[in-house]
Coordinates of C-alpha atoms and ligand atoms in Angstrom, one line a residue:
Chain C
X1060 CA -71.5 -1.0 58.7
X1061 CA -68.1 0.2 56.5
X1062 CA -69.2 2.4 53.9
X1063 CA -68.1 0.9 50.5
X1064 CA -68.5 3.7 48.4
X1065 CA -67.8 7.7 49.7
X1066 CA -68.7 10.5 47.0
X1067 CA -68.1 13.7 48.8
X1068 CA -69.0 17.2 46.7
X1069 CA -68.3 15.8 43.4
X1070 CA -69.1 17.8 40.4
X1071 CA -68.8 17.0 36.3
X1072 CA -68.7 20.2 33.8
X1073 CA -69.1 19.3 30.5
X1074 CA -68.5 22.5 28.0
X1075 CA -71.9 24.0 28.7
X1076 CA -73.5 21.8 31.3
X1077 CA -73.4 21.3 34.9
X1078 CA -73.9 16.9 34.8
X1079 CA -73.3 16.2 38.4
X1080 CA -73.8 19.2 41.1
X1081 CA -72.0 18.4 44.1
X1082 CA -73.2 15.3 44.5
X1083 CA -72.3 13.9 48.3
X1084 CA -73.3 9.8 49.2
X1085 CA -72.1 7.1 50.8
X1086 CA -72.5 3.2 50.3
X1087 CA -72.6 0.8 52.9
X1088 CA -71.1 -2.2 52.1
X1089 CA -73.2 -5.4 51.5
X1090 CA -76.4 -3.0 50.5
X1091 CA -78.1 -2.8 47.2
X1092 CA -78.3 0.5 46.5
X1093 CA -80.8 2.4 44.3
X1094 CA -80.0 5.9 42.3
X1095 CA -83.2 6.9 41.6
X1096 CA -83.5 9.8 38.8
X1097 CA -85.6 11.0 35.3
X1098 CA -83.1 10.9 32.0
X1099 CA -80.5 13.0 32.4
X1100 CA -80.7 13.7 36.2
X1101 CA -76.6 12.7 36.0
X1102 CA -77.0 8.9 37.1
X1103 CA -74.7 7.5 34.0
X1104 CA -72.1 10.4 35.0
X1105 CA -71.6 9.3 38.6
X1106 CA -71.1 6.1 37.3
X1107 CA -68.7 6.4 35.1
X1108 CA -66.9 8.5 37.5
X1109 CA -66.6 6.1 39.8
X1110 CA -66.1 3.3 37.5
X1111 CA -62.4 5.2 36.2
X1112 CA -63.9 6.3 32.6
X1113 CA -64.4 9.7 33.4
X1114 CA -62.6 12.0 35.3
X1115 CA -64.3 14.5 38.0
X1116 CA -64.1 18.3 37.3
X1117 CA -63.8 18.1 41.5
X1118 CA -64.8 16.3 44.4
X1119 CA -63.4 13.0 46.3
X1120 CA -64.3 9.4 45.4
X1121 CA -63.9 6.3 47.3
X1122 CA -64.3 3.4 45.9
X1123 CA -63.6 0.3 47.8
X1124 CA -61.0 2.7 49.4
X1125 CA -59.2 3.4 46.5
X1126 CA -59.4 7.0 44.4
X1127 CA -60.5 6.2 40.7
X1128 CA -58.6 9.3 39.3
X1129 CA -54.8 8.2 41.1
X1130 CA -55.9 4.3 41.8
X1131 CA -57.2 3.2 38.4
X1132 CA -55.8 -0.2 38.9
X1133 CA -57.0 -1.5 42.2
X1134 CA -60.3 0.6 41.6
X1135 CA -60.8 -1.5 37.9
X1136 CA -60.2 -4.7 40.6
X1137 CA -63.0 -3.8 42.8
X1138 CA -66.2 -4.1 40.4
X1139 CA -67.9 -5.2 37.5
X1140 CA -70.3 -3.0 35.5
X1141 CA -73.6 -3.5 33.2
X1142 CA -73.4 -0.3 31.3
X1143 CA -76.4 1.4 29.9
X1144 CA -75.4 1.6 26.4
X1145 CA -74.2 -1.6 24.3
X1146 CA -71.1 -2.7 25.0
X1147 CA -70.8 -5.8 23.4
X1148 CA -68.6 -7.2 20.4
X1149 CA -71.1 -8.0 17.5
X1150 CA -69.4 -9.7 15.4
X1151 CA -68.2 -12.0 18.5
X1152 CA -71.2 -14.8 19.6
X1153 CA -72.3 -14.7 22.8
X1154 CA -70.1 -17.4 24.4
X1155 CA -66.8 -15.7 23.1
X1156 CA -68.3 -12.0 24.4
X1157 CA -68.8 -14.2 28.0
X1158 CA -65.1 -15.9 27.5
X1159 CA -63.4 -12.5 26.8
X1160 CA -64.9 -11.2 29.6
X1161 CA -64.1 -13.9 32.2
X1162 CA -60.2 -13.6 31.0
X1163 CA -60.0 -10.4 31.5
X1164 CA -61.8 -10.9 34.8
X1165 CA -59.1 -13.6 36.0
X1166 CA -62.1 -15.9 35.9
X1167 CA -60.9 -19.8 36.3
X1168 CA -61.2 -21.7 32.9
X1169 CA -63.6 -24.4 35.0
X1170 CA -65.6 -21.6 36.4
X1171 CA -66.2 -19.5 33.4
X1172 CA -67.6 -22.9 31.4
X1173 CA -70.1 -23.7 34.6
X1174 CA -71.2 -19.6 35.3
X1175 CA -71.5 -19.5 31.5
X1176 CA -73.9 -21.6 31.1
X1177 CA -76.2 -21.0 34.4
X1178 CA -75.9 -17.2 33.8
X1179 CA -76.8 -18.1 30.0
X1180 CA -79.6 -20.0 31.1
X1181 CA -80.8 -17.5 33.6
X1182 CA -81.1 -15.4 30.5
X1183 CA -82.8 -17.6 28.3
X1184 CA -80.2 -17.6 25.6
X1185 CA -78.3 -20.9 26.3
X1186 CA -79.7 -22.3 23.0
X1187 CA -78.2 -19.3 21.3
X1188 CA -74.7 -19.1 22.6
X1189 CA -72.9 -19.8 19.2
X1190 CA -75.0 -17.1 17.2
X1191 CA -73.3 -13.9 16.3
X1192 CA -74.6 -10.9 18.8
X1193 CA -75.5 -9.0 15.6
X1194 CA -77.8 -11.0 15.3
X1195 CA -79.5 -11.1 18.5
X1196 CA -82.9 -8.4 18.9
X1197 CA -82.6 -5.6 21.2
X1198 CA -83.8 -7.3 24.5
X1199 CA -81.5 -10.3 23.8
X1200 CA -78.3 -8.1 23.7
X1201 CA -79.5 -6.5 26.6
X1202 CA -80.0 -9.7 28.8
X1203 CA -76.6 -10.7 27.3
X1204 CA -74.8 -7.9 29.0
X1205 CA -76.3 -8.6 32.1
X1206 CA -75.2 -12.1 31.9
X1207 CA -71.5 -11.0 30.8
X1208 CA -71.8 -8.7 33.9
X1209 CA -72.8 -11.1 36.9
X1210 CA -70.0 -13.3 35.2
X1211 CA -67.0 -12.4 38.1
X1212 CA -68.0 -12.0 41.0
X1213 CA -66.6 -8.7 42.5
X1214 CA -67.3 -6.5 45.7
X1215 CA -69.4 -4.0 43.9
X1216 CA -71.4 -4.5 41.0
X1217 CA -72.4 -1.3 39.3
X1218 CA -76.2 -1.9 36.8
X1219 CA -77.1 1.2 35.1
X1220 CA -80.3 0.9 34.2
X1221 CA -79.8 -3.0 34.0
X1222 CA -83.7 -3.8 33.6
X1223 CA -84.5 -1.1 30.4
X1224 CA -86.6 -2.6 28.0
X1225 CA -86.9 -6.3 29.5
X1226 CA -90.1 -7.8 30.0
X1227 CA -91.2 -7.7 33.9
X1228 CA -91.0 -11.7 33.9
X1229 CA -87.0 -11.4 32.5
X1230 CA -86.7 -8.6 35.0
X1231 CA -87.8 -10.8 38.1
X1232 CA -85.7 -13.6 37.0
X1233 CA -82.0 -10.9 37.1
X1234 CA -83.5 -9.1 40.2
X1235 CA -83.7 -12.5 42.0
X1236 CA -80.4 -13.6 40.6
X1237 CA -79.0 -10.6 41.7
X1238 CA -80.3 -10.7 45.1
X1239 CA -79.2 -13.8 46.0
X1240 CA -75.6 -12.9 45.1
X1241 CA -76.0 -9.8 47.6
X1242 CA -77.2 -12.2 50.3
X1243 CA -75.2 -15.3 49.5
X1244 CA -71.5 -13.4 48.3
X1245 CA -72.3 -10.1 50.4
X1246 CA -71.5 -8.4 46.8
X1247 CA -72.7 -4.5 47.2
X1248 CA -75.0 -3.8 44.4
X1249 CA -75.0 0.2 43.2
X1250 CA -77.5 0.7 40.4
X1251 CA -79.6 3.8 38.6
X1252 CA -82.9 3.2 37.1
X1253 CA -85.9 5.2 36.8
X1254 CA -88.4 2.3 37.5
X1255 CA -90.0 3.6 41.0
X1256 CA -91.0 0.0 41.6
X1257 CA -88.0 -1.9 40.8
X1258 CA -86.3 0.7 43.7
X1259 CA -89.0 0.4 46.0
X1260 CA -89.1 -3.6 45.5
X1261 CA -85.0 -4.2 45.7
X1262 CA -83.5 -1.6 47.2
X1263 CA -82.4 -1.3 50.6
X1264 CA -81.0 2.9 50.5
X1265 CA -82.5 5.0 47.5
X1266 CA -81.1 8.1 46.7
X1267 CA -82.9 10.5 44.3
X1268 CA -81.4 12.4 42.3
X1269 CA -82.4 15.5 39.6
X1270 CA -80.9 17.6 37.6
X1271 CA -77.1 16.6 39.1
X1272 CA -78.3 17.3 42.9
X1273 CA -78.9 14.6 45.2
X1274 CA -82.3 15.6 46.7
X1275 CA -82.9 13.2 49.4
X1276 CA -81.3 10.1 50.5
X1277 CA -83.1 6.9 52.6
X1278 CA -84.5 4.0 52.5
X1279 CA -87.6 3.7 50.7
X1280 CA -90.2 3.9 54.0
X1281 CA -88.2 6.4 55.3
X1282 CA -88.5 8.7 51.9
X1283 CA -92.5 8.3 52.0
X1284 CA -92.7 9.1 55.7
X1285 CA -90.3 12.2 55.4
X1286 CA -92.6 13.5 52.0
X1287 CA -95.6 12.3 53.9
X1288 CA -96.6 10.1 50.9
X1289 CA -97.9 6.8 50.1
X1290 CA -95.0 5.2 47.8
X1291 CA -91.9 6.5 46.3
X1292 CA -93.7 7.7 43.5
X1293 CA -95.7 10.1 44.9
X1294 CA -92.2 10.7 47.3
X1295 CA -90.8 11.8 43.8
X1296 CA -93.6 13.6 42.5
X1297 CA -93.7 15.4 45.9
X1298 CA -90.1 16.4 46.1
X1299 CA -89.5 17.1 42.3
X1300 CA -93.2 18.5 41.9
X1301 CA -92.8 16.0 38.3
X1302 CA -93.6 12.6 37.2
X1303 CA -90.5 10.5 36.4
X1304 CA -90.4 10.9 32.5
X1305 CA -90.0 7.6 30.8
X1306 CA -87.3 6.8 28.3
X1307 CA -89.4 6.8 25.3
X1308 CA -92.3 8.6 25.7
X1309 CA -90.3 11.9 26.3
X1310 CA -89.2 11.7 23.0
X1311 CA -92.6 10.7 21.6
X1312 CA -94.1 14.1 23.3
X1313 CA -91.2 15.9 22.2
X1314 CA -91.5 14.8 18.3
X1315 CA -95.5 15.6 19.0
X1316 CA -95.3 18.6 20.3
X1317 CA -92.8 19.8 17.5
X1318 CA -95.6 19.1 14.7
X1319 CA -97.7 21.0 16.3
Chain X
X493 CA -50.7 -13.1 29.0
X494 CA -54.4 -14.8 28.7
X495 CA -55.5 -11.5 28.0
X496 CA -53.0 -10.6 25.3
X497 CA -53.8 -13.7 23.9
X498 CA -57.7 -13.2 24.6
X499 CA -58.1 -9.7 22.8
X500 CA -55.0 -11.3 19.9
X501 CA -57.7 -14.2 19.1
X502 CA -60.3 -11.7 18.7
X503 CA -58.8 -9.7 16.1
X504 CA -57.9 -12.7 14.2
X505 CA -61.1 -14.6 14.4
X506 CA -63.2 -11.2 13.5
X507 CA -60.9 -10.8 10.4
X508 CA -61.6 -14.8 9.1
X509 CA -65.1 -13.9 9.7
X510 CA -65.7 -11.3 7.3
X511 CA -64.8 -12.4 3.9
X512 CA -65.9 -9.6 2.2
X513 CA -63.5 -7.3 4.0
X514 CA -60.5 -9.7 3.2
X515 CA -61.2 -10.0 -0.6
X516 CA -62.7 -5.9 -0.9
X517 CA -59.0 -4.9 0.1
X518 CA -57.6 -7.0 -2.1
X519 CA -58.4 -5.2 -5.3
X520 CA -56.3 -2.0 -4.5
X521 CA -53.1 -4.0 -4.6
X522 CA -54.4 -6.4 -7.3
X523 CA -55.1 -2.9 -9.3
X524 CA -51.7 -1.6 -8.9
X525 CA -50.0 -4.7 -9.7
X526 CA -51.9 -5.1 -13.1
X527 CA -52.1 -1.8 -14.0
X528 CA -49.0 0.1 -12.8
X529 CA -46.3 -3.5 -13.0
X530 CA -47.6 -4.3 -16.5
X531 CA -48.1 -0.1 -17.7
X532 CA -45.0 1.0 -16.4
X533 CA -42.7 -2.8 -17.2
X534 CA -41.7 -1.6 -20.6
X535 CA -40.8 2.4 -20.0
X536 CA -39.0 0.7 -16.5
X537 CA -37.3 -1.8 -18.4
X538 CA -36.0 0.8 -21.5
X539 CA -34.4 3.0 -18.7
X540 CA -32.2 -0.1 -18.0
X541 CA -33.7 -0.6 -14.4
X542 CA -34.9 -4.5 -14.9
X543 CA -38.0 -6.3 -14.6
X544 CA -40.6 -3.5 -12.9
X545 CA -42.9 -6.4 -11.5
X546 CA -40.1 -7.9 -9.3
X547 CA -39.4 -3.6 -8.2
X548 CA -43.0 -3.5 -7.8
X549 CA -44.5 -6.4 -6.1
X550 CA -42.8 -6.0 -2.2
X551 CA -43.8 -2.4 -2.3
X552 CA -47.6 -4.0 -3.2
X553 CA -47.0 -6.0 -0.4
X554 CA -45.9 -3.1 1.8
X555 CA -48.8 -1.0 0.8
X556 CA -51.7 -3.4 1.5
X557 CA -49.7 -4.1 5.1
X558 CA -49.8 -0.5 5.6
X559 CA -53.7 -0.1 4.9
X560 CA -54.4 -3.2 7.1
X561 CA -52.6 -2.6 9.8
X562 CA -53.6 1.4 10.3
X563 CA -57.0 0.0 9.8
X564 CA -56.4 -2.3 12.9
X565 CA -55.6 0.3 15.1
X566 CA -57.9 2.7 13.7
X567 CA -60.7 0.4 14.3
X568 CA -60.3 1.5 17.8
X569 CA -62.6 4.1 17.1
X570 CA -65.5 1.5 16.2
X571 CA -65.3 -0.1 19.3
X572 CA -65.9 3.2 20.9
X573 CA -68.9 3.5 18.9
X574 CA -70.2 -0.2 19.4
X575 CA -69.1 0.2 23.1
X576 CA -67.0 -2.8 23.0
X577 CA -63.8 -0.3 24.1
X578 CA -66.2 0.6 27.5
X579 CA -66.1 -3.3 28.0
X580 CA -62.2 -3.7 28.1
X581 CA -60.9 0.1 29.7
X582 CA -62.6 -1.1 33.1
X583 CA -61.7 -4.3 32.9
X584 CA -58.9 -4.9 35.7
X585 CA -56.0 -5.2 33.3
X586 CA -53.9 -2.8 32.7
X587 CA -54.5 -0.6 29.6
X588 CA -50.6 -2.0 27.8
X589 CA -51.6 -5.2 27.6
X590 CA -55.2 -4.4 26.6
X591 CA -53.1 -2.1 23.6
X592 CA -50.4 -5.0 23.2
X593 CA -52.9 -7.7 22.5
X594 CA -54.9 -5.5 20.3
X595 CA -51.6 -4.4 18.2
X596 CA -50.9 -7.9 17.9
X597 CA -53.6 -8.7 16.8
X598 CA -54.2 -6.6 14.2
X599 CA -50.5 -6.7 13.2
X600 CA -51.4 -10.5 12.6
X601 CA -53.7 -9.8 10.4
X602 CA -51.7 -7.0 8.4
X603 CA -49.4 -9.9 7.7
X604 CA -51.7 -12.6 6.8
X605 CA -53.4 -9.7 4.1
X606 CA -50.0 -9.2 3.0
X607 CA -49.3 -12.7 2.5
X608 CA -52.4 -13.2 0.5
X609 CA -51.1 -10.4 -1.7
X610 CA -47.4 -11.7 -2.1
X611 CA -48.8 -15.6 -3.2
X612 CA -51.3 -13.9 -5.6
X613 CA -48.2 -12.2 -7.3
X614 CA -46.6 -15.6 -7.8
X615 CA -49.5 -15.8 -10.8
X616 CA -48.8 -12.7 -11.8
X617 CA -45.3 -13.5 -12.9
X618 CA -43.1 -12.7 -9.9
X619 CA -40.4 -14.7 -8.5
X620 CA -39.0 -15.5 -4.8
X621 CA -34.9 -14.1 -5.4
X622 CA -33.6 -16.3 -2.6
X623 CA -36.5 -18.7 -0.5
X624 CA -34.2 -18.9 2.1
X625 CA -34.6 -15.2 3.0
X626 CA -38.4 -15.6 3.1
X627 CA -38.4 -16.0 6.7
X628 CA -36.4 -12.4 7.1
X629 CA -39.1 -11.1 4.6
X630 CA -42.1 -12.0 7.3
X631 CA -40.3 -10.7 9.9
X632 CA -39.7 -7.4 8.1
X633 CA -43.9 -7.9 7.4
X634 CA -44.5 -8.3 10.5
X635 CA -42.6 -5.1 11.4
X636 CA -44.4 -2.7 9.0
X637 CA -47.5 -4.0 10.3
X638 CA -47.1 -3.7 14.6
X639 CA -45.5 0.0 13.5
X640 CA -48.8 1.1 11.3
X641 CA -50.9 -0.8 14.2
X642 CA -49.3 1.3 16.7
X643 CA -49.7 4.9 14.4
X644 CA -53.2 4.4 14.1
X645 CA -53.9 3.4 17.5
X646 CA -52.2 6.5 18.8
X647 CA -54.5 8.3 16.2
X648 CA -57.4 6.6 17.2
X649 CA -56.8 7.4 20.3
X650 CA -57.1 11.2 19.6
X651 CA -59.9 10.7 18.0
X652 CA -63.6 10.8 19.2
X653 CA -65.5 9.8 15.8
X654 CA -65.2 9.1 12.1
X655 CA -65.2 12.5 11.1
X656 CA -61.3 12.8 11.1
X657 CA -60.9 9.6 9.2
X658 CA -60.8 11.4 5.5
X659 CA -58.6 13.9 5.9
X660 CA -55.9 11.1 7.5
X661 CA -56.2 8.9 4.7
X662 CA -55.4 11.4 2.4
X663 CA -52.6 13.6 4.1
X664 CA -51.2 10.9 5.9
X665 CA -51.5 7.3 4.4
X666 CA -51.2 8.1 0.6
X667 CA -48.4 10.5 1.4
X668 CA -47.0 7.8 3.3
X669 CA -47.5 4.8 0.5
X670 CA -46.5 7.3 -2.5
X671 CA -43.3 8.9 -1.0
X672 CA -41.6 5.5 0.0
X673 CA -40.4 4.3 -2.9
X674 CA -43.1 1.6 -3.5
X675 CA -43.4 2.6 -6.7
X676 CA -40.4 4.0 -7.8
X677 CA -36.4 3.5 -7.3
X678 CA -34.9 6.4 -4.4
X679 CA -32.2 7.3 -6.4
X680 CA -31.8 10.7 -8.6
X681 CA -34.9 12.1 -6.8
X682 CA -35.7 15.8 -6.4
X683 CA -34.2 17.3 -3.2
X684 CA -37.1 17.2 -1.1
X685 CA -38.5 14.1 -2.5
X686 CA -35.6 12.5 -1.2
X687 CA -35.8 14.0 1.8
X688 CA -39.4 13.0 2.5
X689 CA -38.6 9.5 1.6
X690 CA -35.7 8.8 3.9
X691 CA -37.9 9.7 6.6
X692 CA -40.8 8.2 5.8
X693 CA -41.1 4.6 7.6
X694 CA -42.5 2.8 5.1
X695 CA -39.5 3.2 2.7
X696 CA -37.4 1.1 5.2
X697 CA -40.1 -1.3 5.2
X698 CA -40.0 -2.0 1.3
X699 CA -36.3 -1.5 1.1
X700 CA -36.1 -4.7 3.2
X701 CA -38.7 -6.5 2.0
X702 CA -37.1 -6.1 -1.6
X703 CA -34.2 -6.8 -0.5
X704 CA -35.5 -10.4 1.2
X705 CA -37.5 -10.6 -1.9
X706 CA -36.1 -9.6 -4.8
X707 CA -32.9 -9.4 -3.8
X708 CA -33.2 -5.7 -4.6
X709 CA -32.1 -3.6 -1.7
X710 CA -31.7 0.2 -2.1
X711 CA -30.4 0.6 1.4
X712 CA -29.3 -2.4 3.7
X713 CA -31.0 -4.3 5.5
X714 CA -29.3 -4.2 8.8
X715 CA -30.0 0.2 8.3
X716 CA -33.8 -1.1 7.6
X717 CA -33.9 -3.2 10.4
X718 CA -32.6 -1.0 12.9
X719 CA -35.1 2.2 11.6
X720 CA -37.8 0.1 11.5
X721 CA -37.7 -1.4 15.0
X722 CA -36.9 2.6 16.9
X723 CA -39.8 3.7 15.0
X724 CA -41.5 0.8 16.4
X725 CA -40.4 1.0 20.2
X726 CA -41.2 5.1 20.2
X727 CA -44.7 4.4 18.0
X728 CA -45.9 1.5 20.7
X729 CA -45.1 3.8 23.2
X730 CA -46.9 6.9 22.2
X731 CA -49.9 4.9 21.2
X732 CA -50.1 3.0 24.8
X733 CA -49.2 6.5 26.4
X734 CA -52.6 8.4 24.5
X735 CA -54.4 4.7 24.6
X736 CA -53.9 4.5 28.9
X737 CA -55.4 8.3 28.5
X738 CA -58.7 7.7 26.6
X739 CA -62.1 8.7 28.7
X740 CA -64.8 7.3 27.2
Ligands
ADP155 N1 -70.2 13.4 27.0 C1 -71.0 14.4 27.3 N2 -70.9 15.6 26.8 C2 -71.8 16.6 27.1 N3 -72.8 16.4 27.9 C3 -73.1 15.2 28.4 C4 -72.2 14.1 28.2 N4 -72.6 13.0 28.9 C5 -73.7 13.4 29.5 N5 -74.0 14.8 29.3 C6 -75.1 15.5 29.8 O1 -75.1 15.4 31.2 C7 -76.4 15.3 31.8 C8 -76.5 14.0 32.6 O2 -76.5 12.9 31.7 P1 -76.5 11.4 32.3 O3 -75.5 11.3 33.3 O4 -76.3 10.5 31.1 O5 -77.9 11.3 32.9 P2 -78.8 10.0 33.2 O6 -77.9 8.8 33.2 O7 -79.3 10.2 34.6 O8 -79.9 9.9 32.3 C9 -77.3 15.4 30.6 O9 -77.8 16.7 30.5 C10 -76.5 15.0 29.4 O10 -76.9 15.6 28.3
MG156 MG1 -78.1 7.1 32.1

């Protein structure tokens, strides 16, 4: 298969730190790809580095054949993105955050009004379309921005960390909503999480990544029987010699160990 | 174009939605017009320079275009926070029309504050010179606000957070609203007053709103007119250049 995505030796400075280390991948098109990696591994970098809002310190990008740095235009044309952090317009309600989205998109006036509403539904907030995002509760801005996401339909469809903080029954419903558009559209699905399951279960090529270094690239059997372990958790633990720290708790442990 | 006229009705709607905001900056101009048009009318009048409310009002007008509209662009920096600006700088439009619909936009609502102001000063006492040149006076509205929409959007731009946002308010809007003759008439000024107001935008901008208004017009129009819209042309196109060059 044509790869969809080629990273080759790309590295991000920031003033002090190192972000992304080399990093070398490729995506095949039509797969749902998994970057597997504990906060701050450099997950959200490579993203936006191959999504046109960051620039590489060095290093070639391919992103549906086109160079994010020189080809910002035809790049932008290639993908939709759920980002990590909010990105929605709070003041706005959640219809007019989905209609802004699908005319930017190029999104057919007929089209947008039926995908609003099945994507809306998906996410359980149908009933609350004409309320103001601000507000909406954490979870429901987050399933929001997934729905705004899957909205267009594009080649690639970047979700970092999509799933954070959604109830495993929410989560099954996206997963299989997302899955079916990989099977039924052939639409190549790139995205970073830190959930070992939700990689194992969905994925058809993880790559792992820490501290900015990809440390090993397969698909999920193939990681366990190269680590000679059990499930990609223990794959993880064997390769990184630590569990993957979860958003949260780090911070709880942190703020504990600090009193003490 | 639907994205022009997407991001446009965004600005607009957001402003209608937050009542507060609308009447909270109307008490600056409301302020100056009570305090300064009915404090200063009788030392104006004794000098021999006429009615100061009819001086006054359009540079009222002028001033609470200028605070809107830099608002409008500035407000580019809130998105960044919110993470709304992520949302529409990968979106597959180009950057200048993402810019253009926002300037718009805000530039919209610059006008429709300004309007507010002007109809309020009806009850204060002032009077329309000539209602046939009301049209020319929105278009010269209109004018000071995409300019000041464009200045702070190439400021915005720059900028990563609030932190900057004092020290521009004051050593660059109230220098800007104070040296432009809103308040007082250009003529017999100190040297380098004079000098700082003829090249200060803004004075243009309430020269030819007076003049459309009160029929009081310090410099011509067609001089106005002409400043106003290269100021505009090279400020739109500095903004869209650092706008197309923000990382997020
Ligand atoms: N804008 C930035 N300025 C400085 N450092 C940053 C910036 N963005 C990310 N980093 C640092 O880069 C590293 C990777 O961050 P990130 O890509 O967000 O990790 P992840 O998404 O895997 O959690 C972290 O050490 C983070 O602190
Ligand atoms: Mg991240």
């Amino acid at each position: 298969m044509e790869n969809i995505i080629e990273v080759k030796n790309l590295v991000k400075d920031f003033k002090d730190v190192r972000a992304v280390d080399n990093v070398t991948f490729n995506v095949r098109q039509g797969e749902i790809f998994a970057f597997l990696g504990p906060n701050g591994a450099g997950k959200t970098t490579t993203i936006k580095m191959l999504t046109t809002l960051l620039r590489p310190t060095s290093g070639e990008i391919k992103v549906n054949g086109f160079n994010p740095v020189t080809e910002q235009d035809d790049t932008r044309h290639s993908f939709g993105i759920v980002f990590q952090d909010p990105s929605l317009d709070e003041d706005l309600t959640a219809k007019e955050n989905m209609e802004i989205h699908g005319v930017m998109y190029g999104v057919p006036n007929k089209l947008l009004n039926e995908r609003t509403r099945q994507l809306l539904e998906l996410v359980e907030l149908w009933e609350k379309r004409n309320t103001q995002v601000k507000d909406f509760s954490g979870g429901m801005k987050r399933r929001l921005e997934i729905a705004r996401g899957l909205l267009h339909h594009p080649k690639i469809i970047f979700l970092d960390e999509p799933t954070l903080g959604l109830d495993p029954q929410t989560r099954n419903h996206i997963w299989n909503y997302i899955h079916d558009l990989n099977e039924k559209e052939g639409i190549t699905v790139f995205f970073s999480t830190h959930y070992m399951e939700e990689a194992e279960r969905v994925a058809d090529e993880v790559a792992i990544i820490d501290h900015g270094k990809i440390i090993i690239q397969g698909t999920a059997k193939e990681l366990e029987e190269k680590t000679k372990t059990n499930s990609l958790e223990d794959a993880f633990l064997a390769l990184t010699g630590k569990a993957i720290r979860e958003e949260g708790k780090e911070g709880w442990a942190a703020k504990f160990r600090g009193r003490n | 174009m639907k994205t022009i006229y997407i991001l446009w009705l965004r600005q607009v709607k957001k402003y209608f939605r937050s009542p507060s905001r609308i009447i909270g900056s109307l008490g600056q101009p409301l302020l100056f017009m009570l305090a300064l048009g009915y404090g200063f009318g009788s030392v104006f009048q004794q000098a021999g320079q006429g009615n100061y409310l009819e001086f006054l009002v359009p540079g009222i007008v002028a001033m609470s275009i200028l605070f809107t509209a830099l608002f409008s662009g500035i407000e580019i920096i809130w998105d960044r926070q919110f993470g709304f600006l992520k949302e529409t700088l990968v979106a597959p439009v180009s950057r200048f029309e993402i810019m253009i619909g926002r300037s718009l936009g805000g530039a919209t609502v610059a006008v429709l504050q300004g309007a507010i102001v002007l109809l309020i000063s009806l009850f204060f006492g002032f009077t329309i010179h000539n209602y046939s040149l009301l049209l020319l006076s929105l278009v010269f509205m209109f004018m000071v606000a995409l300019l000041f929409t464009a200045l702070g959007t190439a400021i915005a731009s720059l900028l990563e957070d609030m932190q900057g946002f004092q020290l521009i308010m004051n050593f660059l809007v109230m220098p800007i609203f104070f040296l432009s003759g809103a308040l007082f008439p250009l003529q017999g000024l100190p040297k380098a007053i004079d000098v700082i107001t003829r090249i200060n935008p803004l004075t243009y901008g309430v020269d030819g709103l007076r003049g459309t208004l009160a029929g009081l017009a310090q410099i011509s129009l067609t001089t106005d007119f002409i400043v106003l819209a290269v100021i505009i042309v090279v400020l739109n196109a500095l903004g869209a250049y650092l706008f197309s060059k923000i990382q997020i």
